[in-house]
Short mmCIF file of C-alpha atoms in Angstrom, two decimals:
data_model
loop_
_atom_site.label_atom_id
_atom_site.label_comp_id
_atom_site.label_asym_id
_atom_site.label_seq_id
_atom_site.Cartn_x
_atom_site.Cartn_y
_atom_site.Cartn_z
CA GLY A 1 -0.07 0.12 0.19
CA ILE A 2 1.02 3.83 -0.15
CA GLN A 3 3.17 5.18 2.17
CA VAL A 4 3.23 8.56 4.03
CA GLU A 5 5.98 10.12 5.68
CA GLN A 6 5.61 13.43 7.82
CA SER A 7 8.48 15.50 9.23
CA PRO A 8 9.52 16.46 10.95
CA PRO A 9 8.15 14.23 14.15
CA ASP A 10 7.97 16.96 16.94
CA LEU A 11 8.40 20.83 16.75
CA ILE A 12 8.45 23.13 19.68
CA LEU A 13 8.05 26.75 18.48
CA GLN A 14 7.65 30.53 20.52
CA GLU A 15 4.62 32.23 19.93
CA GLY A 16 4.74 34.48 17.00
CA ALA A 17 7.42 31.83 14.83
CA ASN A 18 6.28 30.30 11.35
CA SER A 19 6.84 27.02 10.44
CA THR A 20 6.91 24.03 7.63
CA LEU A 21 5.39 21.11 7.98
CA ARG A 22 5.93 18.26 5.25
CA CYS A 23 4.17 15.05 3.79
CA ASN A 24 5.84 12.70 1.33
CA PHE A 25 3.80 10.25 -0.48
CA SER A 26 4.90 7.21 -2.44
CA ASP A 27 1.74 7.19 -5.50
CA SER A 28 -0.62 8.84 -6.72
CA VAL A 29 -3.35 10.10 -4.93
CA ASN A 30 -7.13 11.04 -5.25
CA ASN A 31 -7.12 13.00 -2.20
CA LEU A 32 -4.63 14.38 0.42
CA GLN A 33 -6.29 16.03 3.65
CA TRP A 34 -4.09 18.03 6.21
CA PHE A 35 -6.02 17.54 9.76
CA HIS A 36 -4.97 19.26 13.26
CA GLN A 37 -5.90 17.08 16.27
CA ASN A 38 -6.67 18.94 19.46
CA PRO A 39 -5.44 17.91 23.02
CA TRP A 40 -8.99 16.54 23.41
CA GLY A 41 -8.94 14.14 20.05
CA GLN A 42 -10.85 15.67 17.85
CA LEU A 43 -9.77 15.90 14.36
CA ILE A 44 -10.26 19.28 12.61
CA ASN A 45 -10.17 19.65 8.92
CA LEU A 46 -7.66 22.57 7.89
CA PHE A 47 -6.96 21.28 3.92
CA TYR A 48 -8.87 19.69 1.19
CA ILE A 49 -5.95 19.60 -0.89
CA PRO A 50 -4.89 16.86 -3.73
CA SER A 51 -3.19 19.25 -5.60
CA GLY A 52 -2.04 23.17 -5.75
CA THR A 53 -2.19 25.97 -3.07
CA LYS A 54 -4.96 26.86 -0.32
CA GLN A 55 -4.92 29.35 2.32
CA ASN A 56 -7.26 30.31 5.04
CA GLY A 57 -6.10 32.59 7.49
CA ARG A 58 -2.93 31.97 8.86
CA LEU A 59 -2.72 28.56 7.65
CA SER A 60 -1.68 27.60 3.95
CA ALA A 61 -1.04 24.77 2.08
CA THR A 62 0.83 23.04 -1.38
CA THR A 63 0.67 20.09 -3.18
CA VAL A 64 2.98 19.57 -5.76
CA ALA A 65 1.10 15.84 -7.11
CA THR A 66 3.72 15.41 -9.37
CA GLU A 67 6.46 15.30 -7.03
CA ARG A 68 4.19 13.46 -4.33
CA TYR A 69 4.84 15.94 -1.32
CA SER A 70 2.45 18.66 0.13
CA LEU A 71 3.43 21.20 2.53
CA LEU A 72 1.47 22.88 4.91
CA TYR A 73 2.84 26.38 6.25
CA ILE A 74 1.71 27.79 9.83
CA SER A 75 2.27 31.55 10.30
CA SER A 76 2.45 33.87 13.44
CA SER A 77 1.81 30.68 15.43
CA GLN A 78 -0.53 30.79 18.88
CA THR A 79 -0.56 28.34 21.68
CA THR A 80 -3.96 27.42 20.70
CA ASP A 81 -1.95 25.58 17.22
CA SER A 82 -0.39 23.50 19.39
CA GLY A 83 -1.55 19.50 18.74
CA VAL A 84 -0.94 16.86 16.24
CA TYR A 85 -0.94 17.32 12.67
CA PHE A 86 -1.83 15.14 10.45
CA CYS A 87 -1.46 14.00 6.63
CA ALA A 88 -3.85 11.22 5.04
CA VAL A 89 -3.91 10.34 1.35
CA GLN A 90 -6.20 8.57 -0.72
CA GLU A 91 -4.66 5.90 -3.21
CA THR A 92 -6.28 6.43 -6.70
CA SER A 93 -8.20 3.17 -6.09
CA GLY A 94 -10.80 2.58 -3.06
CA SER A 95 -11.48 5.05 -0.91
CA ARG A 96 -9.56 4.13 1.94
CA LEU A 97 -7.34 7.07 3.72
CA THR A 98 -3.55 6.21 4.75
CA PHE A 99 -2.50 8.58 7.98
CA GLY A 100 1.03 9.73 7.99
CA GLU A 101 2.48 9.53 11.36
CA GLY A 102 1.76 13.38 12.71
CA THR A 103 4.04 16.36 13.45
CA GLN A 104 3.50 16.97 17.43
CA LEU A 105 3.45 21.01 16.85
CA THR A 106 4.54 22.72 20.80
CA VAL A 107 3.67 26.35 20.55
CA ASN A 108 4.77 28.32 23.72
CA PRO A 109 4.11 31.58 24.92
CA GLY B 1 -21.82 21.68 7.78
CA ALA B 2 -20.49 17.97 7.71
CA VAL B 3 -20.88 17.54 11.48
CA VAL B 4 -20.27 14.03 12.81
CA SER B 5 -20.91 13.06 16.43
CA GLN B 6 -19.79 9.94 18.29
CA HIS B 7 -21.56 8.41 21.77
CA PRO B 8 -20.40 8.29 24.35
CA SER B 9 -17.46 10.34 24.36
CA TRP B 10 -15.85 7.77 26.93
CA VAL B 11 -16.89 4.87 28.29
CA ILE B 12 -15.54 2.56 30.97
CA CYS B 13 -16.71 -1.32 30.99
CA LYS B 14 -15.91 -4.64 32.86
CA SER B 15 -13.66 -6.84 31.16
CA GLY B 16 -15.86 -9.41 29.09
CA THR B 17 -18.89 -6.75 28.64
CA SER B 18 -19.77 -5.45 25.35
CA VAL B 19 -19.90 -1.96 24.60
CA LYS B 20 -21.97 0.03 21.64
CA ILE B 21 -20.56 3.06 20.28
CA GLU B 22 -22.48 5.23 17.81
CA CYS B 23 -21.37 7.43 14.99
CA ARG B 24 -24.14 10.02 13.29
CA SER B 25 -23.74 12.20 10.57
CA LEU B 26 -25.80 14.96 11.55
CA ASP B 27 -26.31 17.02 8.47
CA PHE B 28 -25.67 14.95 5.68
CA GLN B 29 -25.82 11.16 4.54
CA ALA B 30 -23.21 8.97 4.27
CA THR B 31 -23.47 5.49 2.53
CA THR B 32 -19.94 5.20 4.02
CA MET B 33 -18.34 5.32 7.03
CA PHE B 34 -14.90 4.79 8.45
CA TRP B 35 -13.76 3.34 12.12
CA TYR B 36 -10.53 4.03 13.28
CA ARG B 37 -8.60 2.74 16.04
CA GLN B 38 -5.92 5.29 17.79
CA PHE B 39 -3.47 4.51 20.32
CA PRO B 40 -1.90 6.93 22.41
CA LYS B 41 1.10 8.95 20.77
CA GLN B 42 0.38 7.10 17.44
CA SER B 43 -1.33 7.65 14.29
CA LEU B 44 -4.93 6.43 13.41
CA MET B 45 -5.28 3.03 12.28
CA LEU B 46 -8.62 2.14 9.75
CA MET B 47 -10.50 -0.70 11.31
CA ALA B 48 -12.93 -1.46 9.14
CA THR B 49 -15.03 0.35 6.25
CA SER B 50 -19.23 0.50 6.96
CA ASN B 51 -21.53 0.38 4.17
CA GLU B 52 -25.13 1.39 4.28
CA GLY B 53 -27.32 -1.84 3.69
CA SER B 54 -24.13 -4.13 3.35
CA LYS B 55 -21.64 -6.23 5.49
CA ALA B 56 -18.05 -3.89 6.45
CA THR B 57 -15.46 -4.46 5.21
CA TYR B 58 -12.56 -5.16 7.32
CA GLU B 59 -8.77 -4.53 7.58
CA GLN B 60 -6.41 -7.11 7.71
CA GLY B 61 -5.90 -8.40 11.60
CA VAL B 62 -8.95 -6.73 12.75
CA GLU B 63 -11.29 -9.18 14.32
CA LYS B 64 -14.47 -8.95 12.63
CA ASP B 65 -16.18 -11.34 15.24
CA LYS B 66 -15.05 -9.02 17.89
CA PHE B 67 -15.22 -5.71 16.54
CA LEU B 68 -19.34 -5.68 15.02
CA ILE B 69 -20.27 -2.71 12.74
CA ASN B 70 -23.46 -2.12 11.64
CA HIS B 71 -24.32 0.65 9.64
CA ALA B 72 -28.38 0.78 10.02
CA SER B 73 -29.31 4.00 8.16
CA LEU B 74 -27.84 6.69 5.96
CA THR B 75 -26.91 8.90 8.90
CA LEU B 76 -25.85 5.95 11.34
CA SER B 77 -23.39 3.28 11.93
CA THR B 78 -22.69 1.39 14.72
CA LEU B 79 -19.42 -0.42 16.41
CA THR B 80 -19.84 -2.89 19.29
CA VAL B 81 -17.03 -4.00 20.95
CA THR B 82 -17.56 -7.95 22.09
CA SER B 83 -16.06 -9.50 24.73
CA ALA B 84 -13.99 -6.69 25.67
CA HIS B 85 -10.66 -7.53 27.05
CA PRO B 86 -8.01 -4.69 28.49
CA GLU B 87 -6.34 -4.71 25.12
CA ASP B 88 -9.12 -3.34 23.73
CA SER B 89 -8.70 -0.13 25.78
CA SER B 90 -8.37 2.47 23.04
CA PHE B 91 -9.40 6.10 21.31
CA TYR B 92 -12.05 4.92 18.87
CA ILE B 93 -13.10 7.60 15.58
CA CYS B 94 -15.08 7.37 13.27
CA SER B 95 -15.65 9.44 10.01
CA ALA B 96 -18.06 9.95 6.85
CA MET B 97 -17.86 11.27 3.49
CA PRO B 98 -20.36 14.06 2.95
CA ARG B 99 -18.44 14.53 -0.70
CA VAL B 100 -16.52 11.92 -2.67
CA TYR B 101 -12.93 12.09 -1.30
CA GLU B 102 -13.33 14.56 1.57
CA GLN B 103 -13.84 12.76 5.22
CA TYR B 104 -14.88 14.36 8.65
CA PHE B 105 -14.32 13.08 11.40
CA GLY B 106 -16.19 12.61 14.83
CA PRO B 107 -14.95 13.71 18.24
CA GLY B 108 -13.44 10.05 19.21
CA THR B 109 -14.67 7.91 21.87
CA ARG B 110 -12.13 6.67 24.74
CA LEU B 111 -12.69 3.31 25.99
CA THR B 112 -11.40 1.59 28.99
CA VAL B 113 -11.90 -1.82 29.77
CA THR B 114 -11.23 -2.71 33.75
#
């Protein structure tokens, strides 16, 4: 099956800093989603981005499907951005999502 | 829109008993729902795909007799953990697709088996 690798596994920032999270995948995909899992476990949809670039406030994402990677940018980070960020992809066959191992982000005040 | 709920949020049960977890799509119909399991500090692992009106499709290594899935309607899927044991303690999360390809997740159910 498809492999999904996220980096870095852990990231510690001071409030106000910017960061870039990366997701590499091993095969063509129909779907790529970025999620934020908050401390209570809820997965929050950030982006549905199988290709191209999207922006939502301080967050933006870019997927280069031909090179099989996606980037999530967080600007002017806030303590509420803390949590785990997951990238998940859906192969061209089937509907199942395959998750990466996540990036644990800690934003200190 | 695209809200998925789960009930209960957390449950504690004794070893050997069964527990039912409900997953509902509140503002859309979902012919397909998914059940995941997550251990502490780990990623989500797909357990099964739940299809309305037909049998669930289980991932390799998931015991279908232990984790019973019923997709009773276009807005409800249930996961029953039968004869629960302490090793079944975990965080169970469901998801559904209001649109092709894009999944939305419920808030999860934390199961503790004593």
